[in-house]
mmCIF file of C-alpha atoms and ligand atoms in Angstrom:
data_model
loop_
_atom_site.group_PDB
_atom_site.id
_atom_site.type_symbol
_atom_site.label_atom_id
_atom_site.label_comp_id
_atom_site.label_asym_id
_atom_site.label_seq_id
_atom_site.Cartn_x
_atom_site.Cartn_y
_atom_site.Cartn_z
ATOM 1 C CA MET P 49 14.339 -16.528 4.299
ATOM 2 C CA THR P 50 16.187 -14.686 7.017
ATOM 3 C CA SER P 51 18.735 -11.962 6.878
ATOM 4 C CA THR P 52 20.665 -10.464 9.732
ATOM 5 C CA LYS P 53 19.823 -7.191 11.323
ATOM 6 C CA GLN P 54 22.696 -4.783 11.799
ATOM 7 C CA ASN P 55 22.589 -1.905 14.193
ATOM 8 C CA ASP P 56 25.317 -0.107 12.301
ATOM 9 C CA SER P 57 23.797 3.306 11.702
ATOM 10 C CA ASP P 58 25.396 3.481 8.237
ATOM 11 C CA HIS P 59 23.332 0.576 7.016
ATOM 12 C CA VAL P 60 19.606 0.206 6.765
ATOM 13 C CA HIS P 61 18.962 -3.522 6.528
ATOM 14 C CA VAL P 62 15.594 -5.011 5.880
ATOM 15 C CA VAL P 63 15.037 -8.102 8.000
ATOM 16 C CA HIS P 64 12.808 -11.131 7.888
ATOM 17 C CA ALA P 65 13.742 -13.184 10.952
ATOM 18 C CA ASP P 66 10.914 -13.392 13.508
ATOM 19 C CA ALA P 67 8.590 -11.342 11.308
ATOM 20 C CA SER P 68 4.978 -11.114 12.433
ATOM 21 C CA PRO P 69 2.208 -12.049 10.013
ATOM 22 C CA VAL P 70 0.401 -9.309 8.136
ATOM 23 C CA LEU P 71 -3.290 -9.642 7.315
ATOM 24 C CA VAL P 72 -4.444 -7.732 4.243
ATOM 25 C CA VAL P 73 -7.970 -7.414 2.953
ATOM 26 C CA GLY P 74 -8.185 -5.830 -0.468
ATOM 27 C CA SER P 75 -9.166 -6.066 -4.081
ATOM 28 C CA VAL P 76 -7.864 -8.829 -6.330
ATOM 29 C CA ALA P 77 -8.531 -7.472 -9.758
ATOM 30 C CA LEU P 78 -8.069 -7.709 -13.467
ATOM 31 C CA ASP P 79 -6.615 -4.399 -14.585
ATOM 32 C CA SER P 80 -6.523 -2.897 -18.055
ATOM 33 C CA VAL P 81 -4.108 -0.026 -18.136
ATOM 34 C CA GLU P 82 -2.946 2.460 -20.750
ATOM 35 C CA THR P 83 0.147 4.551 -20.210
ATOM 36 C CA PRO P 84 2.141 6.671 -22.676
ATOM 37 C CA PHE P 85 4.479 3.649 -22.965
ATOM 38 C CA GLY P 86 2.072 0.835 -23.709
ATOM 39 C CA LYS P 87 -1.065 -1.069 -22.809
ATOM 40 C CA ALA P 88 -1.858 -4.059 -20.658
ATOM 41 C CA ASP P 89 -5.159 -5.916 -20.836
ATOM 42 C CA GLU P 90 -6.723 -7.880 -17.998
ATOM 43 C CA VAL P 91 -3.524 -8.320 -16.052
ATOM 44 C CA LEU P 92 -3.241 -9.216 -12.389
ATOM 45 C CA GLY P 93 -4.022 -6.169 -10.270
ATOM 46 C CA GLY P 94 -5.890 -4.975 -7.224
ATOM 47 C CA SER P 95 -4.882 -3.308 -4.002
ATOM 48 C CA GLY P 96 -4.579 -6.664 -2.175
ATOM 49 C CA THR P 97 -2.435 -8.183 -4.914
ATOM 50 C CA TYR P 98 0.053 -5.308 -5.067
ATOM 51 C CA PHE P 99 0.241 -5.044 -1.298
ATOM 52 C CA SER P 100 0.907 -8.782 -0.918
ATOM 53 C CA SER P 101 3.525 -8.872 -3.677
ATOM 54 C CA SER P 102 5.416 -6.101 -1.912
ATOM 55 C CA ALA P 103 4.939 -7.089 1.756
ATOM 56 C CA SER P 104 5.909 -10.712 1.083
ATOM 57 C CA HIS P 105 9.525 -9.573 0.756
ATOM 58 C CA PHE P 106 9.512 -8.850 4.491
ATOM 59 C CA ALA P 107 6.871 -10.858 6.324
ATOM 60 C CA PRO P 108 4.356 -13.698 5.930
ATOM 61 C CA VAL P 109 1.207 -12.295 4.339
ATOM 62 C CA GLN P 110 -2.386 -13.489 4.695
ATOM 63 C CA LEU P 111 -4.584 -12.236 1.869
ATOM 64 C CA VAL P 112 -8.378 -12.026 2.177
ATOM 65 C CA GLY P 113 -10.449 -11.071 -0.840
ATOM 66 C CA VAL P 114 -12.760 -12.368 -3.503
ATOM 67 C CA VAL P 115 -12.458 -13.267 -7.174
ATOM 68 C CA GLY P 116 -15.033 -14.442 -9.665
ATOM 69 C CA ASN P 117 -14.872 -17.843 -11.311
ATOM 70 C CA ASP P 118 -13.331 -16.172 -14.381
ATOM 71 C CA TYR P 119 -10.167 -15.223 -12.503
ATOM 72 C CA PRO P 120 -6.882 -16.774 -13.674
ATOM 73 C CA VAL P 121 -6.034 -17.943 -10.144
ATOM 74 C CA HIS P 122 -3.027 -19.946 -11.396
ATOM 75 C CA GLN P 123 -1.394 -16.568 -12.035
ATOM 76 C CA LEU P 124 -1.397 -16.015 -8.277
ATOM 77 C CA GLU P 125 0.920 -19.030 -7.823
ATOM 78 C CA PRO P 126 4.069 -16.857 -7.658
ATOM 79 C CA LEU P 127 2.482 -15.126 -4.666
ATOM 80 C CA ARG P 128 1.834 -18.433 -2.950
ATOM 81 C CA ALA P 129 5.433 -19.385 -3.725
ATOM 82 C CA ARG P 130 6.524 -16.196 -1.939
ATOM 83 C CA GLY P 131 4.679 -17.341 1.186
ATOM 84 C CA VAL P 132 1.398 -15.471 0.717
ATOM 85 C CA ASP P 133 -1.368 -17.491 2.370
ATOM 86 C CA LEU P 134 -4.294 -17.488 -0.070
ATOM 87 C CA SER P 135 -6.652 -19.566 2.049
ATOM 88 C CA GLY P 136 -8.775 -16.459 2.720
ATOM 89 C CA LEU P 137 -9.253 -15.745 -0.983
ATOM 90 C CA GLU P 138 -12.825 -16.707 -1.881
ATOM 91 C CA THR P 139 -14.045 -17.642 -5.334
ATOM 92 C CA ALA P 140 -17.640 -16.521 -5.888
ATOM 93 C CA ASP P 141 -20.027 -17.088 -8.784
ATOM 94 C CA GLY P 142 -19.840 -14.128 -11.122
ATOM 95 C CA SER P 143 -17.258 -11.903 -12.711
ATOM 96 C CA SER P 144 -14.126 -10.620 -11.054
ATOM 97 C CA PHE P 145 -13.522 -7.026 -10.039
ATOM 98 C CA ARG P 146 -12.149 -5.122 -13.037
ATOM 99 C CA TRP P 147 -10.537 -1.720 -13.186
ATOM 100 C CA ARG P 148 -9.662 0.145 -16.357
ATOM 101 C CA GLY P 149 -7.456 3.194 -16.099
ATOM 102 C CA ARG P 150 -5.334 5.528 -18.124
ATOM 103 C CA TYR P 151 -2.336 7.691 -17.371
ATOM 104 C CA ARG P 152 -1.474 10.555 -19.637
ATOM 105 C CA HIS P 153 1.760 12.481 -19.354
ATOM 106 C CA ASP P 154 1.170 13.245 -15.705
ATOM 107 C CA LEU P 155 1.946 9.820 -14.338
ATOM 108 C CA ASN P 156 0.963 10.896 -10.841
ATOM 109 C CA SER P 157 -2.747 10.610 -11.385
ATOM 110 C CA ALA P 158 -4.743 7.775 -12.846
ATOM 111 C CA GLU P 159 -7.901 8.488 -14.748
ATOM 112 C CA THR P 160 -10.422 5.761 -13.965
ATOM 113 C CA LEU P 161 -12.224 4.763 -17.160
ATOM 114 C CA GLU P 162 -14.248 1.947 -15.674
ATOM 115 C CA THR P 163 -14.785 0.255 -12.313
ATOM 116 C CA HIS P 164 -16.663 -3.020 -12.535
ATOM 117 C CA LEU P 165 -17.339 -4.308 -9.029
ATOM 118 C CA GLY P 166 -18.588 -7.757 -10.095
ATOM 119 C CA VAL P 167 -18.365 -10.213 -7.185
ATOM 120 C CA PHE P 168 -17.180 -7.364 -4.975
ATOM 121 C CA SER P 169 -20.692 -5.954 -4.805
ATOM 122 C CA HIS P 170 -21.863 -8.930 -2.687
ATOM 123 C CA PHE P 171 -18.629 -9.541 -0.842
ATOM 124 C CA ALA P 172 -18.644 -9.797 2.948
ATOM 125 C CA PRO P 173 -15.110 -10.494 4.151
ATOM 126 C CA LYS P 174 -14.817 -13.534 6.395
ATOM 127 C CA ILE P 175 -11.523 -13.532 8.213
ATOM 128 C CA PRO P 176 -10.415 -17.150 8.705
ATOM 129 C CA GLU P 177 -9.961 -18.126 12.358
ATOM 130 C CA GLN P 178 -6.189 -18.563 11.903
ATOM 131 C CA PHE P 179 -5.793 -14.952 10.644
ATOM 132 C CA ARG P 180 -7.789 -13.170 13.350
ATOM 133 C CA ARG P 181 -4.911 -12.609 15.737
ATOM 134 C CA SER P 182 -2.499 -11.130 13.181
ATOM 135 C CA PRO P 183 -0.665 -8.261 14.858
ATOM 136 C CA PHE P 184 -0.512 -6.204 11.654
ATOM 137 C CA VAL P 185 -3.654 -5.493 9.642
ATOM 138 C CA PHE P 186 -3.849 -3.581 6.390
ATOM 139 C CA LEU P 187 -7.267 -2.577 5.091
ATOM 140 C CA ALA P 188 -6.340 -1.991 1.472
ATOM 141 C CA ASN P 189 -8.442 0.135 -0.818
ATOM 142 C CA ILE P 190 -11.950 -1.395 -0.795
ATOM 143 C CA ASP P 191 -15.414 -0.274 0.292
ATOM 144 C CA PRO P 192 -15.050 1.312 3.777
ATOM 145 C CA ARG P 193 -18.099 -0.695 4.913
ATOM 146 C CA LEU P 194 -16.086 -3.852 4.265
ATOM 147 C CA GLN P 195 -13.032 -2.358 5.965
ATOM 148 C CA LEU P 196 -15.216 -1.807 9.074
ATOM 149 C CA GLN P 197 -16.494 -5.399 8.901
ATOM 150 C CA VAL P 198 -12.911 -6.643 9.013
ATOM 151 C CA LEU P 199 -12.236 -4.662 12.187
ATOM 152 C CA ASP P 200 -15.192 -6.372 13.855
ATOM 153 C CA GLN P 201 -13.480 -9.726 13.293
ATOM 154 C CA VAL P 202 -9.857 -9.168 14.284
ATOM 155 C CA GLU P 203 -8.538 -9.503 17.840
ATOM 156 C CA SER P 204 -6.393 -6.713 19.306
ATOM 157 C CA PRO P 205 -3.936 -6.068 16.470
ATOM 158 C CA ARG P 206 -0.857 -3.971 17.267
ATOM 159 C CA LEU P 207 -1.229 -1.821 14.161
ATOM 160 C CA VAL P 208 -4.195 -1.267 11.879
ATOM 161 C CA ALA P 209 -3.612 0.776 8.740
ATOM 162 C CA CYS P 210 -5.929 1.602 5.893
ATOM 163 C CA ASP P 211 -5.915 3.101 2.428
ATOM 164 C CA THR P 212 -8.702 4.578 0.326
ATOM 165 C CA MET P 213 -9.370 6.433 -2.915
ATOM 166 C CA ASN P 214 -11.597 9.087 -4.522
ATOM 167 C CA PHE P 215 -14.206 6.482 -5.525
ATOM 168 C CA TRP P 216 -14.963 5.730 -1.840
ATOM 169 C CA ILE P 217 -14.485 9.290 -0.597
ATOM 170 C CA GLU P 218 -17.315 10.285 -2.944
ATOM 171 C CA SER P 219 -19.629 7.356 -2.300
ATOM 172 C CA ARG P 220 -18.974 6.326 1.342
ATOM 173 C CA ARG P 221 -17.800 9.403 3.211
ATOM 174 C CA PRO P 222 -19.633 8.749 6.554
ATOM 175 C CA GLU P 223 -18.291 5.191 6.748
ATOM 176 C CA LEU P 224 -14.813 6.423 5.899
ATOM 177 C CA VAL P 225 -14.924 9.024 8.684
ATOM 178 C CA GLU P 226 -16.125 6.284 11.086
ATOM 179 C CA LEU P 227 -13.186 4.138 9.955
ATOM 180 C CA LEU P 228 -10.731 6.940 10.799
ATOM 181 C CA GLY P 229 -11.765 6.594 14.432
ATOM 182 C CA ARG P 230 -10.760 2.918 14.382
ATOM 183 C CA VAL P 231 -7.375 2.846 12.615
ATOM 184 C CA ASP P 232 -3.861 3.745 13.763
ATOM 185 C CA LEU P 233 -2.637 4.913 10.386
ATOM 186 C CA ILE P 234 -3.977 5.922 6.999
ATOM 187 C CA THR P 235 -2.194 6.238 3.674
ATOM 188 C CA LEU P 236 -3.684 8.360 0.937
ATOM 189 C CA ASN P 237 -2.427 10.532 -1.876
ATOM 190 C CA ASP P 238 -2.443 14.325 -1.833
ATOM 191 C CA GLY P 239 -5.523 14.673 -4.040
ATOM 192 C CA GLU P 240 -7.462 12.231 -1.864
ATOM 193 C CA ALA P 241 -6.343 14.006 1.320
ATOM 194 C CA ARG P 242 -7.626 17.326 -0.050
ATOM 195 C CA GLN P 243 -10.865 15.758 -1.225
ATOM 196 C CA LEU P 244 -11.546 13.967 2.068
ATOM 197 C CA THR P 245 -10.742 16.921 4.312
ATOM 198 C CA GLU P 246 -11.753 19.807 2.043
ATOM 199 C CA GLN P 247 -8.486 21.468 3.054
ATOM 200 C CA ALA P 248 -6.210 22.780 0.298
ATOM 201 C CA ASN P 249 -3.142 22.864 2.530
ATOM 202 C CA LEU P 250 -1.686 19.395 3.193
ATOM 203 C CA VAL P 251 -0.546 20.218 6.729
ATOM 204 C CA HIS P 252 -4.113 21.276 7.531
ATOM 205 C CA ALA P 253 -5.435 18.176 5.793
ATOM 206 C CA ALA P 254 -3.161 15.955 7.897
ATOM 207 C CA ARG P 255 -4.254 17.769 11.062
ATOM 208 C CA TRP P 256 -7.933 17.258 10.128
ATOM 209 C CA ILE P 257 -7.318 13.513 9.810
ATOM 210 C CA LEU P 258 -5.174 13.241 12.976
ATOM 211 C CA ASP P 259 -7.995 14.951 14.883
ATOM 212 C CA ARG P 260 -10.322 12.112 13.896
ATOM 213 C CA GLY P 261 -8.264 9.222 15.257
ATOM 214 C CA PRO P 262 -5.200 7.949 13.385
ATOM 215 C CA LYS P 263 -1.840 8.614 15.087
ATOM 216 C CA HIS P 264 -0.036 8.564 11.754
ATOM 217 C CA VAL P 265 -1.113 9.988 8.419
ATOM 218 C CA ILE P 266 0.939 9.265 5.329
ATOM 219 C CA ILE P 267 0.277 11.551 2.392
ATOM 220 C CA LYS P 268 1.823 10.315 -0.863
ATOM 221 C CA LYS P 269 2.680 12.745 -3.594
ATOM 222 C CA GLY P 270 3.637 10.353 -6.381
ATOM 223 C CA GLU P 271 6.955 11.352 -7.941
ATOM 224 C CA HIS P 272 7.265 14.113 -5.327
ATOM 225 C CA GLY P 273 7.662 11.762 -2.378
ATOM 226 C CA ALA P 274 5.673 11.061 0.762
ATOM 227 C CA PHE P 275 5.032 12.823 4.069
ATOM 228 C CA MET P 276 4.337 11.107 7.369
ATOM 229 C CA PHE P 277 2.528 13.322 9.867
ATOM 230 C CA THR P 278 1.995 12.669 13.571
ATOM 231 C CA ASN P 279 0.858 15.077 16.283
ATOM 232 C CA GLU P 280 4.519 15.674 17.145
ATOM 233 C CA SER P 281 6.444 15.541 13.897
ATOM 234 C CA VAL P 282 6.602 15.515 10.124
ATOM 235 C CA PHE P 283 8.885 13.217 8.153
ATOM 236 C CA PHE P 284 9.472 13.370 4.424
ATOM 237 C CA ALA P 285 10.990 10.872 1.998
ATOM 238 C CA PRO P 286 11.554 11.758 -1.651
ATOM 239 C CA ALA P 287 10.508 9.435 -4.419
ATOM 240 C CA TYR P 288 13.314 7.571 -6.135
ATOM 241 C CA PRO P 289 14.179 9.489 -9.320
ATOM 242 C CA LEU P 290 13.579 6.737 -11.873
ATOM 243 C CA GLU P 291 14.626 7.304 -15.437
ATOM 244 C CA SER P 292 11.658 5.440 -16.795
ATOM 245 C CA VAL P 293 8.327 4.976 -15.095
ATOM 246 C CA PHE P 294 6.435 2.403 -17.069
ATOM 247 C CA ASP P 295 3.127 1.978 -15.247
ATOM 248 C CA PRO P 296 2.311 3.795 -11.976
ATOM 249 C CA THR P 297 -0.572 1.433 -11.085
ATOM 250 C CA GLY P 298 -0.071 -0.148 -7.708
ATOM 251 C CA ALA P 299 2.649 2.223 -6.493
ATOM 252 C CA GLY P 300 0.535 3.220 -3.491
ATOM 253 C CA ASP P 301 -0.299 -0.345 -2.475
ATOM 254 C CA SER P 302 3.301 -1.414 -2.962
ATOM 255 C CA PHE P 303 4.376 1.499 -0.783
ATOM 256 C CA ALA P 304 1.977 0.267 1.904
ATOM 257 C CA GLY P 305 3.243 -3.309 1.499
ATOM 258 C CA GLY P 306 6.837 -2.211 2.023
ATOM 259 C CA PHE P 307 5.879 0.050 4.915
ATOM 260 C CA ILE P 308 3.785 -2.474 6.871
ATOM 261 C CA GLY P 309 5.900 -5.465 5.818
ATOM 262 C CA TYR P 310 9.029 -3.768 7.127
ATOM 263 C CA LEU P 311 7.369 -2.926 10.464
ATOM 264 C CA ALA P 312 6.113 -6.506 10.791
ATOM 265 C CA SER P 313 9.596 -7.809 10.061
ATOM 266 C CA THR P 314 11.124 -5.784 12.912
ATOM 267 C CA ASN P 315 8.138 -5.750 15.303
ATOM 268 C CA ASP P 316 9.327 -2.255 16.156
ATOM 269 C CA LEU P 317 6.851 0.632 16.102
ATOM 270 C CA SER P 318 9.208 3.351 17.321
ATOM 271 C CA ASP P 319 9.383 6.637 15.453
ATOM 272 C CA ARG P 320 12.798 5.614 14.098
ATOM 273 C CA ALA P 321 11.344 2.380 12.673
ATOM 274 C CA MET P 322 8.340 4.231 11.240
ATOM 275 C CA ARG P 323 10.653 6.630 9.400
ATOM 276 C CA ARG P 324 12.662 3.750 7.997
ATOM 277 C CA ALA P 325 9.423 2.083 6.964
ATOM 278 C CA VAL P 326 8.498 5.178 4.915
ATOM 279 C CA VAL P 327 11.763 4.826 3.011
ATOM 280 C CA VAL P 328 11.311 1.081 2.510
ATOM 281 C CA GLY P 329 7.772 1.782 1.274
ATOM 282 C CA SER P 330 9.079 4.398 -1.138
ATOM 283 C CA ALA P 331 11.652 1.908 -2.435
ATOM 284 C CA MET P 332 8.953 -0.734 -3.032
ATOM 285 C CA GLY P 333 6.710 1.802 -4.785
ATOM 286 C CA SER P 334 9.602 2.658 -7.094
ATOM 287 C CA PHE P 335 10.043 -0.979 -8.113
ATOM 288 C CA ALA P 336 6.322 -1.454 -8.755
ATOM 289 C CA VAL P 337 6.233 1.213 -11.459
ATOM 290 C CA GLU P 338 9.136 -0.197 -13.479
ATOM 291 C CA LYS P 339 6.936 -2.794 -15.212
ATOM 292 C CA PHE P 340 3.260 -3.571 -15.792
ATOM 293 C CA SER P 341 1.255 -5.410 -13.124
ATOM 294 C CA ASN P 342 3.218 -6.928 -10.224
ATOM 295 C CA GLU P 343 5.949 -8.286 -12.542
ATOM 296 C CA ARG P 344 8.848 -6.283 -11.180
ATOM 297 C CA LEU P 345 7.802 -6.797 -7.551
ATOM 298 C CA LEU P 346 7.996 -10.532 -8.057
ATOM 299 C CA GLU P 347 11.435 -10.571 -9.654
ATOM 300 C CA ILE P 348 13.381 -8.304 -7.287
ATOM 301 C CA THR P 349 15.620 -9.774 -4.614
ATOM 302 C CA ARG P 350 16.512 -8.781 -1.092
ATOM 303 C CA SER P 351 19.748 -7.267 -2.365
ATOM 304 C CA ASP P 352 17.902 -5.130 -4.965
ATOM 305 C CA ILE P 353 15.770 -3.753 -2.126
ATOM 306 C CA GLU P 354 18.728 -3.129 0.145
ATOM 307 C CA SER P 355 20.651 -1.274 -2.574
ATOM 308 C CA ARG P 356 17.693 0.911 -3.399
ATOM 309 C CA VAL P 357 17.175 1.785 0.258
ATOM 310 C CA GLN P 358 20.859 2.782 0.408
ATOM 311 C CA GLU P 359 20.359 4.958 -2.663
ATOM 312 C CA PHE P 360 17.582 6.806 -0.831
ATOM 313 C CA ARG P 361 20.047 7.502 1.917
ATOM 314 C CA GLN P 362 22.484 9.015 -0.572
ATOM 315 C CA LEU P 363 19.691 11.030 -2.120
ATOM 316 C CA VAL P 364 19.085 12.992 1.063
ATOM 317 C CA ALA P 365 22.556 12.949 2.651
ATOM 318 C CA PHE P 366 23.989 16.415 3.082
ATOM 319 C CA ASP P 367 26.193 18.385 5.389
ATOM 320 C CA ALA P 368 24.019 20.642 7.529
ATOM 321 C CA GLU P 369 26.879 22.775 8.848
ATOM 322 C CA LEU P 370 26.785 26.305 7.492
ATOM 323 C CA PRO P 371 30.003 28.345 7.311
ATOM 324 C CA ALA P 372 30.486 30.557 10.391
HETATM 325 P P1 LIG D 461 -2.787 2.306 -6.636
HETATM 326 O O1 LIG D 461 -2.238 2.637 -7.996
HETATM 327 O O2 LIG D 461 -1.757 1.740 -5.704
HETATM 328 O O3 LIG D 461 -3.556 3.408 -6.002
HETATM 329 O O4 LIG D 461 -3.867 1.119 -6.829
HETATM 330 C C1 LIG D 461 -4.194 0.561 -8.059
HETATM 331 C C2 LIG D 461 -5.026 -0.690 -7.882
HETATM 332 O O5 LIG D 461 -6.256 -0.364 -7.214
HETATM 333 C C3 LIG D 461 -5.412 -1.302 -9.215
HETATM 334 O O6 LIG D 461 -4.746 -2.538 -9.352
HETATM 335 C C4 LIG D 461 -6.931 -1.455 -9.167
HETATM 336 O O7 LIG D 461 -7.366 -2.757 -9.515
HETATM 337 C C5 LIG D 461 -7.293 -1.168 -7.732
HETATM 338 N N1 LIG D 461 -8.535 -0.386 -7.651
HETATM 339 C C6 LIG D 461 -8.937 0.609 -8.474
HETATM 340 N N2 LIG D 461 -10.143 1.101 -8.097
HETATM 341 C C7 LIG D 461 -10.508 0.396 -6.982
HETATM 342 C C8 LIG D 461 -11.655 0.441 -6.107
HETATM 343 N N3 LIG D 461 -12.670 1.304 -6.293
HETATM 344 N N4 LIG D 461 -11.683 -0.426 -5.062
HETATM 345 C C9 LIG D 461 -10.662 -1.276 -4.856
HETATM 346 N N5 LIG D 461 -9.571 -1.387 -5.647
HETATM 347 C C10 LIG D 461 -9.485 -0.546 -6.695
#
C-alpha cells in the first residue's frame, strides 16, 4: 500500500509509505437519514466511522469507541480490511448510539431529529496500551468530557485535533473551552464557530478560538469551502462543485480523515503540508457525500483521490498578472 512521493510542484501526490498511525476516538453509530434524494435507515455512521473510512486511504488508523450488542459489527469488516485496527472498539450491554437527521434543500445544514446516546451515556474511553503513543490523535465529535479523558491517556502526540457540534456546544461549553487549551487544531463548521464564540464574523470567531489555545482553526462552510486560520495566515480551499450531492452526512468527519490522514502519511507539519491537507480533506469530503453512509469512501481508489486533488488545483488556478 505504498505510492511514491514526487516533489514536482505540478503534482500533488498523496503518499502512504512510512505513514504514522492515527488514533481516533469517536462515535460509531446507526444513522437514519432523509435527504431530498432518498432515505437510509439504520446505516453505518458516526464520526469515528466516517473519519476512519477516509483516513485509512492514507495511514493506519486505530479506532476507539463503543457499540451496543445490537450493532451489526460485521458491517465494519471493510474497515478492518482497509487496515483500521478495531481492537479499541468496545461492545457494551445496551443499545448503540443512534442519530436521526434530515436535510432539506439546504444541504449544508443537518436538522437533528433524534440523538439516542445509548451505550455512549456510560462510555469511558480506554485507550489500549498499543495506541497510546500514536503521533496523530483525532478527537472526533463526542462528549468533550470524553475527549478530555482521552488526552489524559495519550503520550506526547505530535498533533492533537478535535471536532465538535452544536449538541455539545449547548450542553458542555465549559469542558469544550477547557479542551481548546489542550488541542493543536479544531475543525468546526461556520454555524458552530459562531455559536461557540458568539461572534458573527468568522475572522473574529477564528481569532477568539486561536486566543484559547489551538494553533490552527479550520472553519468548514459546506458547499462554500473551508478556511484554515492561524495567527499568521488564512488559507481557503473551495468545495468541489459536485453535480449531485446525495447525502451530506459525514462530510466533516471525512474532511478531517483526509486532513489528518494526509499529514500522518507525510509526517510533515509545515504550513505547505497543512495547506495541502486542507485540499485533500476537501476532496475526501466531496467523495463522502456522493452516496449514503460510508459507501463511496470505501469504493474509491488512490487514483480517484489523486485525480480529484488535481481537479481542485485546476479549480483555483489563475493568472495573477494584471495588464500594465
Ligand atoms: P458530520 O456530518 O461529518 O458532521 O457528522 C455526521 C455523523 O455524526 C453522523 O454519522 C452521526 O452519527 C454523528 N453524530 C451526530 N450527532 C452526534 C453527537 N451528538 N455525538 C457524536 N456523534 C454524532
